[in-house]
Coordinates of C-alpha atoms in Angstrom, one line a residue:
X1 CA 55.8 -54.0 -36.1
X2 CA 52.1 -53.7 -35.3
X3 CA 51.2 -52.9 -31.5
X4 CA 47.9 -52.5 -29.7
X5 CA 47.6 -50.2 -26.7
X6 CA 47.4 -53.0 -24.2
X7 CA 50.7 -54.4 -25.3
X8 CA 49.7 -56.9 -27.8
X9 CA 52.0 -57.1 -30.8
X10 CA 52.2 -58.9 -34.0
X11 CA 55.3 -60.8 -35.1
X12 CA 56.3 -59.2 -38.5
X13 CA 57.6 -62.5 -40.0
X14 CA 55.0 -65.1 -38.8
X15 CA 52.0 -63.0 -38.2
X16 CA 51.2 -64.5 -34.8
X17 CA 50.0 -62.2 -32.0
X18 CA 51.7 -62.1 -28.6
X19 CA 50.8 -60.3 -25.2
X20 CA 53.2 -58.1 -23.6
X21 CA 55.0 -61.1 -21.8
X22 CA 55.8 -62.7 -25.1
X23 CA 53.1 -65.4 -24.9
X24 CA 50.9 -66.4 -27.8
X25 CA 47.3 -65.0 -27.9
X26 CA 44.4 -65.1 -30.2
X27 CA 44.3 -62.4 -32.9
X28 CA 42.4 -59.2 -32.2
X29 CA 38.8 -58.6 -33.5
X30 CA 38.3 -56.1 -36.2
X31 CA 37.3 -53.2 -33.7
X32 CA 40.8 -53.8 -31.8
X33 CA 42.8 -53.9 -35.2
X34 CA 41.6 -50.3 -35.8
X35 CA 43.7 -49.2 -32.7
X36 CA 47.0 -50.7 -33.9
X37 CA 49.8 -48.6 -34.6
X38 CA 53.1 -49.2 -36.4
X39 CA 56.3 -48.8 -34.3
X40 CA 60.0 -49.3 -34.7
X41 CA 61.6 -51.7 -32.4
X42 CA 65.0 -50.7 -31.0
X43 CA 67.0 -53.4 -29.2
X44 CA 69.1 -52.9 -26.2
X45 CA 71.9 -55.1 -24.5
X46 CA 70.6 -56.0 -21.2
X47 CA 72.8 -57.6 -18.6
X48 CA 70.9 -60.5 -16.9
X49 CA 72.5 -60.2 -13.4
X50 CA 72.2 -56.3 -13.5
X51 CA 75.9 -56.0 -13.4
X52 CA 77.3 -53.9 -16.3
X53 CA 80.9 -55.1 -15.5
X54 CA 80.0 -58.7 -16.4
X55 CA 80.0 -58.7 -20.3
X56 CA 80.2 -62.4 -20.9
X57 CA 77.8 -63.6 -23.7
X58 CA 75.7 -65.7 -21.3
X59 CA 75.1 -62.5 -19.2
X60 CA 73.7 -60.5 -22.2
X61 CA 70.5 -60.5 -23.9
X62 CA 69.1 -58.4 -26.7
X63 CA 65.7 -56.9 -25.5
X64 CA 63.4 -54.4 -27.0
X65 CA 63.4 -51.2 -24.9
X66 CA 60.0 -52.1 -23.1
X67 CA 61.4 -55.5 -22.1
X68 CA 64.7 -53.9 -20.9
X69 CA 62.9 -51.3 -18.9
X70 CA 60.8 -54.1 -17.2
X71 CA 63.9 -56.2 -16.7
X72 CA 65.6 -53.2 -14.8
X73 CA 62.5 -51.9 -13.1
X74 CA 63.7 -52.7 -9.4
X75 CA 67.1 -51.1 -10.1
X76 CA 65.2 -47.9 -11.8
X77 CA 62.7 -47.5 -8.8
X78 CA 65.7 -47.6 -6.5
X79 CA 67.5 -44.9 -8.5
X80 CA 64.4 -42.8 -8.6
X81 CA 64.0 -42.9 -4.8
X82 CA 67.7 -42.1 -4.5
X83 CA 67.5 -39.1 -6.8
X84 CA 64.4 -37.9 -5.0
X85 CA 66.2 -38.1 -1.6
X86 CA 69.2 -36.4 -3.1
X87 CA 67.0 -33.5 -4.3
X88 CA 65.5 -33.0 -0.9
X89 CA 68.9 -33.2 0.8
X90 CA 70.4 -30.6 -1.4
X91 CA 67.2 -28.5 -1.0
X92 CA 67.6 -28.7 2.7
X93 CA 71.4 -27.7 2.5
X94 CA 70.8 -24.6 0.5
X95 CA 67.4 -23.4 1.3
X96 CA 66.3 -25.1 4.5
X97 CA 63.8 -27.9 5.0
X98 CA 61.3 -28.5 2.1
X99 CA 57.7 -28.0 3.1
X100 CA 55.8 -30.2 0.9
X101 CA 52.4 -28.9 -0.1
X102 CA 53.3 -25.3 1.1
X103 CA 53.6 -22.6 -1.5
X104 CA 55.4 -19.2 -1.2
X105 CA 53.4 -16.0 -1.1
X106 CA 54.5 -12.8 -3.1
X107 CA 56.9 -12.0 -0.4
X108 CA 58.7 -15.3 -0.5
X109 CA 58.2 -15.9 3.3
X110 CA 55.6 -18.8 3.0

């Protein structure tokens, strides 16, 4: 599949161009066509209600990896926040409170 840096892509069978949301757009000009790159699309099964225990066909959708990440964006942001807070908590537990923005000198005392 041909893809432009801004997210526009060309449907391999019809030759029509679409934006990052899957809406039809005008074909790019010649200068933009020079920036196209060929990519391989890998499909992933997405749970529409974000619950992986519900595997009914009406709850599943085959999405490309980019669309799947966009679909699960809120979940991934929440997981990132939990991971960051967990790392801070483990650091506090083992090494004392983090001092963000402070580097240790050669003696290791701060």
